Coordinates of C-alpha atoms and ligand atoms in Angstrom, one line a residue:
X185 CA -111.5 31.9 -45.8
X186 CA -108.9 29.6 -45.1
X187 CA -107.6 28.6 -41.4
X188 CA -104.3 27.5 -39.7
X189 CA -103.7 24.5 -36.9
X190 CA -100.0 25.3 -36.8
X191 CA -98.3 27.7 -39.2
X192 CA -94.6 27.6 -39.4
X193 CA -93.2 31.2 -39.3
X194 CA -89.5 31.0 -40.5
X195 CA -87.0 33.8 -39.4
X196 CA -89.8 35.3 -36.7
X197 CA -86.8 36.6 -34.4
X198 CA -86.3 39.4 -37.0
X199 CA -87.8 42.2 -37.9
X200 CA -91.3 41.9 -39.9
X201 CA -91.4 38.0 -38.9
X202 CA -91.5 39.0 -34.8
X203 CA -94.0 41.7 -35.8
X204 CA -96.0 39.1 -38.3
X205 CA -95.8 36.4 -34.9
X206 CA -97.1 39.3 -32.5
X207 CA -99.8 40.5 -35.0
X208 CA -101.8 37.1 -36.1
X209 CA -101.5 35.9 -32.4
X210 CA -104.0 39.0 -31.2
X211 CA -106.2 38.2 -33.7
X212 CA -109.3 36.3 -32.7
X213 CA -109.7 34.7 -36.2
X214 CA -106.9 33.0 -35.4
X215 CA -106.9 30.4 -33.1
X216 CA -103.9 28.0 -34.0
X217 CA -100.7 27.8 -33.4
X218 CA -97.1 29.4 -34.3
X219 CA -94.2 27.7 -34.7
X220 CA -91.5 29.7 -34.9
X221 CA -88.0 28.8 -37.1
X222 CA -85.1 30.7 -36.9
X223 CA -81.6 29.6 -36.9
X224 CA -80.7 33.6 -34.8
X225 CA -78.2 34.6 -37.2
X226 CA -76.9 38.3 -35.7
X227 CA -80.7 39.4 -37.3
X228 CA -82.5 37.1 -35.4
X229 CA -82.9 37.9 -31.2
X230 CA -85.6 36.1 -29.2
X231 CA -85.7 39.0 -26.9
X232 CA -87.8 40.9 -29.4
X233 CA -90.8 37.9 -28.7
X234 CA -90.5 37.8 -24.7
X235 CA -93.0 39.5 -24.4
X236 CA -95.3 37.1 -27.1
X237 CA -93.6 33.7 -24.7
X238 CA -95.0 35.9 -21.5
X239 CA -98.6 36.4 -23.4
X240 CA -99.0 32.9 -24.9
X241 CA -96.7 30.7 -23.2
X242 CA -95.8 27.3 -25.4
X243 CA -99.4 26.1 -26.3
X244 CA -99.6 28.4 -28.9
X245 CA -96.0 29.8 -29.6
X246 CA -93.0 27.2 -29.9
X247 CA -89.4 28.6 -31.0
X248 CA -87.2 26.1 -32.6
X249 CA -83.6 27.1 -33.1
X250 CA -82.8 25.6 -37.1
X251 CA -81.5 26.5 -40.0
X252 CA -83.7 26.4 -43.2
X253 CA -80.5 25.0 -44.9
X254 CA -81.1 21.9 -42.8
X255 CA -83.3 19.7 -44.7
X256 CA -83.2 16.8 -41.4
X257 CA -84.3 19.7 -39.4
X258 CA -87.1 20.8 -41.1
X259 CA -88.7 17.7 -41.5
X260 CA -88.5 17.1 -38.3
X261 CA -90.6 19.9 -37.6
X262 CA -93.0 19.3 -40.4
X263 CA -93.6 16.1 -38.4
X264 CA -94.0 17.1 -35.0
X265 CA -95.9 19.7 -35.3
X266 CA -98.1 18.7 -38.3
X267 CA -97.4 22.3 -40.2
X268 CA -100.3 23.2 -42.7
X269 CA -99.0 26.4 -43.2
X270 CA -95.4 27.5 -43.9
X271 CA -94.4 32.0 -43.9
X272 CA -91.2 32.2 -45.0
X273 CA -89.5 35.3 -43.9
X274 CA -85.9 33.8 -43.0
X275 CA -83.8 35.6 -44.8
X276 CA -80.2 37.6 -45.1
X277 CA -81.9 41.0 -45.8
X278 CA -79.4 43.5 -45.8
X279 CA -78.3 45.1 -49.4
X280 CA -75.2 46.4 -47.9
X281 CA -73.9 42.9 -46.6
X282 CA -75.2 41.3 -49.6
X283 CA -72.5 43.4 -51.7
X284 CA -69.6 42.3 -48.6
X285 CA -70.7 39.0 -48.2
X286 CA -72.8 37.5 -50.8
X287 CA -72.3 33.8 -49.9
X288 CA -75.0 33.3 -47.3
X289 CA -77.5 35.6 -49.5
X290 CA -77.2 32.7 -52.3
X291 CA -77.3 30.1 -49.4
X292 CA -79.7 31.0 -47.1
X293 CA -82.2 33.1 -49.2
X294 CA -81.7 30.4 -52.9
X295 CA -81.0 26.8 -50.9
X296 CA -82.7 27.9 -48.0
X297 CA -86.3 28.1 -50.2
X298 CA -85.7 25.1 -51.9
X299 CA -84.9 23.1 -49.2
X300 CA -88.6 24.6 -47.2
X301 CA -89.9 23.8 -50.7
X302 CA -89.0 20.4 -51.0
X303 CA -89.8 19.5 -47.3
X304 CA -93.4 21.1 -47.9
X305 CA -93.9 19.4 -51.1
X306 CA -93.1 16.0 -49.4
X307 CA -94.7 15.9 -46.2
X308 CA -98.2 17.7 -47.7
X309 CA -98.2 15.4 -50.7
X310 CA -100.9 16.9 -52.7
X311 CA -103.4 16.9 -49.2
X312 CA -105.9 19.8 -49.2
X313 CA -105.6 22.8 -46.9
X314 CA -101.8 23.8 -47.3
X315 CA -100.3 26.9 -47.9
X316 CA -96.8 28.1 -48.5
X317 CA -96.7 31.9 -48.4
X318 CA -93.1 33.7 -49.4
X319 CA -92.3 37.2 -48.0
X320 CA -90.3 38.5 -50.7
X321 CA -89.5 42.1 -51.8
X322 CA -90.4 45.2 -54.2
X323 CA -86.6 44.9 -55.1
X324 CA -86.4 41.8 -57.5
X325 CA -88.0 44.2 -60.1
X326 CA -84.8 46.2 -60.2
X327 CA -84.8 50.3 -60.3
X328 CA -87.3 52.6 -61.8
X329 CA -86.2 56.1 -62.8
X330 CA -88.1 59.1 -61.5
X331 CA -91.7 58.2 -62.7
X332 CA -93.3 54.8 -62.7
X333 CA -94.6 52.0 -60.6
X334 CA -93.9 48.0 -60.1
X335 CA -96.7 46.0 -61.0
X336 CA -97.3 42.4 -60.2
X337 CA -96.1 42.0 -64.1
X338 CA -93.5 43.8 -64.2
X339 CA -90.9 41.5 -65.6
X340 CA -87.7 41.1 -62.7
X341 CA -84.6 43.2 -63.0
X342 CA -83.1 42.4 -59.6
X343 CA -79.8 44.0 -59.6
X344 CA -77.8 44.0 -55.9
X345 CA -77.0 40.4 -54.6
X346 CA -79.8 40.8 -52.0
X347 CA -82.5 41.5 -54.9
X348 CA -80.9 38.2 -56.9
X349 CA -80.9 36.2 -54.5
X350 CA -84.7 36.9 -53.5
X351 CA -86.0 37.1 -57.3
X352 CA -84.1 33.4 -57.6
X353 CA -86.3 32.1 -54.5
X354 CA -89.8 33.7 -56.1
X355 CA -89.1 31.6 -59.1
X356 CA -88.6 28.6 -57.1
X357 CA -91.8 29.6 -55.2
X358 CA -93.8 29.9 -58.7
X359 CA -91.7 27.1 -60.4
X360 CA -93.0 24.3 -57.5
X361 CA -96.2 25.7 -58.0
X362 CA -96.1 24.7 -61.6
X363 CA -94.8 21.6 -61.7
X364 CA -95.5 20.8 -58.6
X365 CA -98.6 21.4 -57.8
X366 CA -97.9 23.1 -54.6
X367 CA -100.1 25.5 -53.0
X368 CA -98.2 29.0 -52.7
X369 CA -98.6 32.3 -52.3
X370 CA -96.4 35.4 -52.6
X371 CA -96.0 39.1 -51.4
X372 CA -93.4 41.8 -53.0
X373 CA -93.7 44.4 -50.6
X374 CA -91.9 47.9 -50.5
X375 CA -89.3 49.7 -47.5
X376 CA -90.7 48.4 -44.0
X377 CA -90.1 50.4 -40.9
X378 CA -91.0 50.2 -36.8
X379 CA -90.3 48.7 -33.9
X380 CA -87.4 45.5 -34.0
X381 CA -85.9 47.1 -37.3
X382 CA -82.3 46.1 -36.8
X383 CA -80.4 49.7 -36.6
X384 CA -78.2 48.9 -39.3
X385 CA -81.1 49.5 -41.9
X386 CA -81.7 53.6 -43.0
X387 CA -84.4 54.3 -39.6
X388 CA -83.1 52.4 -37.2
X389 CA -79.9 53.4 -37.6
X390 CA -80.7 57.3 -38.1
X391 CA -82.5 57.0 -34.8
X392 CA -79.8 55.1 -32.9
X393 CA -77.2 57.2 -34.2
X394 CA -78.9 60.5 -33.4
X395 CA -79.5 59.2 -29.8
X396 CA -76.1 58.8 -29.5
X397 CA -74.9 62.0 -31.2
X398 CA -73.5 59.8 -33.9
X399 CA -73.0 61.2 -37.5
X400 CA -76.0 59.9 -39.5
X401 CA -74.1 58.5 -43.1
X402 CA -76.3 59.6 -45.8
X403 CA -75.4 57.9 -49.2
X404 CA -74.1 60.0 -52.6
X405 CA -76.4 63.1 -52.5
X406 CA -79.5 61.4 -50.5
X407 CA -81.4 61.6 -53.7
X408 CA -82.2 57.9 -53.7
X409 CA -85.8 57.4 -53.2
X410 CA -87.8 54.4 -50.9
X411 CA -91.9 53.8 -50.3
X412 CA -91.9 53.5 -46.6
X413 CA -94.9 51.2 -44.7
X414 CA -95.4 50.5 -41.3
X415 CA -94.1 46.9 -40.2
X416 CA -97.6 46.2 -38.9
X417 CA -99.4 47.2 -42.1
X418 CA -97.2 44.6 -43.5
X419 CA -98.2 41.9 -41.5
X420 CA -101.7 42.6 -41.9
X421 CA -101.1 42.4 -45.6
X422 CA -99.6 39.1 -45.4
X423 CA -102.7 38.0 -42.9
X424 CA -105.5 38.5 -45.6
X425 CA -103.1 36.5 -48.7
X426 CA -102.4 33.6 -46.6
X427 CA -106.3 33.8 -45.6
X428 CA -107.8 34.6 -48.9
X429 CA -105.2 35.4 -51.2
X430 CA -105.6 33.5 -54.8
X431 CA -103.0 30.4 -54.9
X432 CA -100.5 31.2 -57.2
X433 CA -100.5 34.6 -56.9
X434 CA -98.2 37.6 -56.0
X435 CA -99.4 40.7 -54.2
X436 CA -97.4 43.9 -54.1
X437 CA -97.8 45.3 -50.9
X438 CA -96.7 48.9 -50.9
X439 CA -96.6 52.4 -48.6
X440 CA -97.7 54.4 -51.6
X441 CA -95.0 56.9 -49.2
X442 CA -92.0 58.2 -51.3
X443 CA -89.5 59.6 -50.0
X444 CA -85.9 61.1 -51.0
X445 CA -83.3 59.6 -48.4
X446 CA -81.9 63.1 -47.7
X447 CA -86.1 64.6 -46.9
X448 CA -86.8 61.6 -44.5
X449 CA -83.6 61.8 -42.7
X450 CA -84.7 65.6 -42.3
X451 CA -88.1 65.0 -41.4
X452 CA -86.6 61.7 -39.1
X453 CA -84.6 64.4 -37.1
X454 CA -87.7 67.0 -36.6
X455 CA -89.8 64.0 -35.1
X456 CA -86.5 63.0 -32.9
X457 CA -86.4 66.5 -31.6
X458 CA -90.3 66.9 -31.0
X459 CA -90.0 63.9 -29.2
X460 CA -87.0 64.3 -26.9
X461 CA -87.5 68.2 -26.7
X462 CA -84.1 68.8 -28.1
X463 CA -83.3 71.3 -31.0
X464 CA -84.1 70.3 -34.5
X465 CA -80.6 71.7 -35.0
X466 CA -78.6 69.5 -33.1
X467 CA -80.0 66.1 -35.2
X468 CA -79.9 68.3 -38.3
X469 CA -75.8 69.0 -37.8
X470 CA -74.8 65.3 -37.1
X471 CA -76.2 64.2 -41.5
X472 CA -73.2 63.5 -43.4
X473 CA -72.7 62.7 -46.6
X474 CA -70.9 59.4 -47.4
X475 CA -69.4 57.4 -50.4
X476 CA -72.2 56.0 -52.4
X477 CA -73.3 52.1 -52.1
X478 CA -72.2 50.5 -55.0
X479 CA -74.9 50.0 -57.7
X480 CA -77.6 51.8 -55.6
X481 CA -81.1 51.3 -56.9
X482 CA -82.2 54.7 -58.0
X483 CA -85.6 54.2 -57.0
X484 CA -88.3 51.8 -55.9
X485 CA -92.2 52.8 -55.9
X486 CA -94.8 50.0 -56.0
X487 CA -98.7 49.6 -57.3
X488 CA -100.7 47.8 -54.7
X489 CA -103.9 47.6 -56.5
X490 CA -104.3 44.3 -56.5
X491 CA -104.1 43.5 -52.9
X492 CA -106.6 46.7 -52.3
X493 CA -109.3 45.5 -54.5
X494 CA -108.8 41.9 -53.9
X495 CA -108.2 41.3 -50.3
X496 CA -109.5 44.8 -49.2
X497 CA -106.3 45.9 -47.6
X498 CA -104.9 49.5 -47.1
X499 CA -102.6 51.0 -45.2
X500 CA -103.3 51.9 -41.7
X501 CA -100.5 54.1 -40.3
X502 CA -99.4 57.4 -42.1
X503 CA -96.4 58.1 -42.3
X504 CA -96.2 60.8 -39.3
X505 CA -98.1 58.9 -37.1
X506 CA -95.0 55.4 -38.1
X507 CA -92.6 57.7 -37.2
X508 CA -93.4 58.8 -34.4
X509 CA -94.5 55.3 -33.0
X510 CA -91.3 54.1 -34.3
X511 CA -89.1 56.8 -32.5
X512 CA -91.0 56.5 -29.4
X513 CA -90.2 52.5 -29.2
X514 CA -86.5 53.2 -29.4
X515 CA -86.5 55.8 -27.4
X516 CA -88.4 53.1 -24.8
X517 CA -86.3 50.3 -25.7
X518 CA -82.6 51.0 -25.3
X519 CA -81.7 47.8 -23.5
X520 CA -82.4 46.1 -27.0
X521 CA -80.8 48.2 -29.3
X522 CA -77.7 47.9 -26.8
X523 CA -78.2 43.8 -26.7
X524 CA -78.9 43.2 -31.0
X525 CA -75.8 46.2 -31.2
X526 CA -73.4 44.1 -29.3
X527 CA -71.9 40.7 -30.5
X528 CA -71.3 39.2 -33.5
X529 CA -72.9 42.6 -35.1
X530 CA -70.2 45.2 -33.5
X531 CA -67.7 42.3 -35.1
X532 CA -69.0 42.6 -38.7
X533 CA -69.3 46.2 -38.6
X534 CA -65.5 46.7 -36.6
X535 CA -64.4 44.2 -39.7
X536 CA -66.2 46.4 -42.5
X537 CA -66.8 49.6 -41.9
X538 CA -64.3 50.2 -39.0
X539 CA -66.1 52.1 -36.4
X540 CA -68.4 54.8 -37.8
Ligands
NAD176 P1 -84.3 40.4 -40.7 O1 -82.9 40.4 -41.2 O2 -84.7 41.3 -39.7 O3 -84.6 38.9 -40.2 C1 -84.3 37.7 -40.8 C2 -84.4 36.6 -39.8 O4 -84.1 35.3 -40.5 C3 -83.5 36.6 -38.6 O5 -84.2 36.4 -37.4 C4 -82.5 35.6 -38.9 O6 -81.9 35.0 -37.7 C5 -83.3 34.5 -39.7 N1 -82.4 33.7 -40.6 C6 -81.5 34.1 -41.4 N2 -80.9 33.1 -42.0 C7 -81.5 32.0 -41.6 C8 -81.4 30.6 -41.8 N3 -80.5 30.1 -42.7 N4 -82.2 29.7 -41.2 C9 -83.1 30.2 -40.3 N5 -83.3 31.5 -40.0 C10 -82.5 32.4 -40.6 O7 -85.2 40.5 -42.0 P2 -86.6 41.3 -42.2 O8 -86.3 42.7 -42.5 O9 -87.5 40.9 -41.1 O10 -87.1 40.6 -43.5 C11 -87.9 39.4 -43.5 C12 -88.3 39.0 -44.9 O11 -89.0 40.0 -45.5 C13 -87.1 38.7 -45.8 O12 -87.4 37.6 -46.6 C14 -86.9 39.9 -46.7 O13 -86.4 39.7 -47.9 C15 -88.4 40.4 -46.8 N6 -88.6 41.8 -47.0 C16 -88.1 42.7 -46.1 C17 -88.3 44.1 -46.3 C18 -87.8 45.1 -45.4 O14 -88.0 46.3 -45.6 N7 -87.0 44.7 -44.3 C19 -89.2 44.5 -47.3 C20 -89.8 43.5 -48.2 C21 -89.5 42.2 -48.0
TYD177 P1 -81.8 50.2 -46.4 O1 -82.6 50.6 -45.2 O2 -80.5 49.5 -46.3 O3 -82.9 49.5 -47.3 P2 -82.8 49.1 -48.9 O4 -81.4 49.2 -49.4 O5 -83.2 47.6 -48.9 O6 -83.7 50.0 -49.6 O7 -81.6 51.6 -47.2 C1 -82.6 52.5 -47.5 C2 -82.1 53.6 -48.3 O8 -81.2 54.4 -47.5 C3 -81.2 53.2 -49.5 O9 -81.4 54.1 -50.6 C4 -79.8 53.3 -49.0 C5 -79.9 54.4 -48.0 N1 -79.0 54.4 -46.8 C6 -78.2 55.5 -46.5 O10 -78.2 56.5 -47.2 N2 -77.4 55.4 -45.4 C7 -77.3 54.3 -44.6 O11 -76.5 54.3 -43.6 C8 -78.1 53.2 -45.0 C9 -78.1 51.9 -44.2 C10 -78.9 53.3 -46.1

């Protein structure tokens, strides 16, 4: 098994990267450090890790505000903290803003890698006990029709600028490898969902909107379909690659949890009303369907035997049980869904969608 001093955790004030921080640091096999890059793009909040500041204080969890763009930056970090590990999660992650905006995708989620990339492969220079893990998704193998599953070989297809943009960083990933030499190792994992989700993603946003007696926009006919895992399950996955994965190596990391849009929204509104001991009825009426997303992947289902047999990993959470969880934490946490609502995301969404 391998082991940490001081991992480097880019973009771990969003969504799978807080819960990825959170995770590792209650584990007693780890006993290092976290270092903690984000640059807080209107993803990124640091009030989703107060409560990992409060636990651990700065001995073993530093935040540094940076952009991964910033090749001075970076090395600067690499030096003064001595990184021997580097999970890179930073990321734009949104399909929808990647078919607005595509500039910062290409930036951010292309140059960004390199740029961790190069810094890595300078400051480690060959030394022993490195790794650079990449969090990448299910989506750079494109869209499968109604039957069939990604496999670690299946060849890339990635088709929104989102996917394009993260297939073009795995091949950096694989190229440095290569030629390079560099440790790596990478996960393709399917739909996460859970607590921190921003609510502009399909869950969060169904469950923000049907607190608020909002209409929840379902896209074309809801037919699309997703494999949902819990955010947690995720982070564990990426816990036993960086520990034991094989260097050079890609896991898919999957729910095994299909789902049409149109069925989870409907099952998402019978959990809302057990919950809050309101009608079914009343979450049911407020789905509406809404012009398609352009190019919208038809569907995405992923084989995760590799990981299972390898590494031992499964899936912890069914899917009631995640959605229940996950309801329950927004329904607890308000004040954040208010604060990550307001800002520079109310702007973008004013700008682009007019008010919804
Ligand atoms: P997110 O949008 O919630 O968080 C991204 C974080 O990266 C934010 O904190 C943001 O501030 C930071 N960031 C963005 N640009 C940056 C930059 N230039 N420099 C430094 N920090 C920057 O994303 P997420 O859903 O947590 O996804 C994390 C990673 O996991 C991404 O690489 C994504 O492609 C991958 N992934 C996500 C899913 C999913 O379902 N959300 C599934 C599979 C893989
Ligand atoms: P999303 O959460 O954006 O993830 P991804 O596009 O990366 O899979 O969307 C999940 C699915 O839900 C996708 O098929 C698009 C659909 N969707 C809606 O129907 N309505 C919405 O408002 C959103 C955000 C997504």
């Amino acid at each position: 098994m391998r082991t940490f001093t001081t991992i480097m955790v880019t973009g771990g004030a969003g969504f799978i990267g807080g819960n990825f921080i959170r995770h590792i640091l209650g584990k007693k096999e780890f006993e290092g450090r976290i270092v903690n890059v984000d640059v807080l793009t209107y993803a990124g909040n640091p009030l989703s890790l107060r409560d990992v500041e409060e636990a651990h204080g700065t001995k073993r969890y530093i935040f540094k505000r940076a952009d991964i763009r910033d090749r001075e930056a970076i090395d600067r970090i690499m030096d003064e903290y001595d990184v021997d590990c580097i999970v890179h999660f930073a990321a734009e992650s949104h399909v929808d803003r990647s078919i607005y905006g595509p500039g910062d995708f290409v930036t951010t989620n292309v140059n960004g890698t390199f740029t961790l990339l190069e810094s890595a492969r300078t400051h480690w220079n060959g030394k022993e006990g490195k790794l650079f893990h990449h969090v990448s998704t299910d989506e750079v193998y494109g869209s499968l029709g109604d039957t069939g599953y990604f496999f670690e070989d299946t060849p890339y297809d990635p088709k929104s600028p989102y996917s394009a943009s993260k297939a073009a960083s795995d091949h950096l990933v694989r190229a440095w490898n290569h030629t390079y030499g560099l440790p790596v190792t990478l996960s393709n994992c399917s739909n996460n969902y859970g607590p921190y989700h921003f609510p502009e993603k399909l869950i969060p946003l169904m469950i923000a909107n049907a607190l608020d007696g909002k209409p929840l926009p379902v896209y074309g006919k809801g037919e699309n379909v997703r494999d949902w895992l819990y955010v947690v399950d995720h982070a564990e996955a990426i816990w036993r690659i960086i520990s034991r994965g094989r260097i050079g190596e890609s896991y898919n990391v999957g729910g095994e949890n299909e789902w049409k849009n149109i069925e989870l929204v409907k099952r998402l509104c019978a959990v809302l009303a057990r919950t809050t001991n309101r009608s079914e009825d009343e979450f049911l009426r407020l789905i509406t369907f809404v012009q398609d997303r352009p190019g919208h992947d038809h569907r995405y289902a992923i084989n995760c035997d590799r990981i299972k047999k390898e590494l031992g990993w499964k899936q912890s959470v069914d899917f009631e049980k995640g959605l229940e969880l996950t309801v329950r934490w927004y329904l607890d946490n308000q004040a954040w869904v208010e604060e990550v609502r307001s800002g520079e995301y109310s702007r973008w969404i004013e700008k682009n969608y007019g008010s919804r």
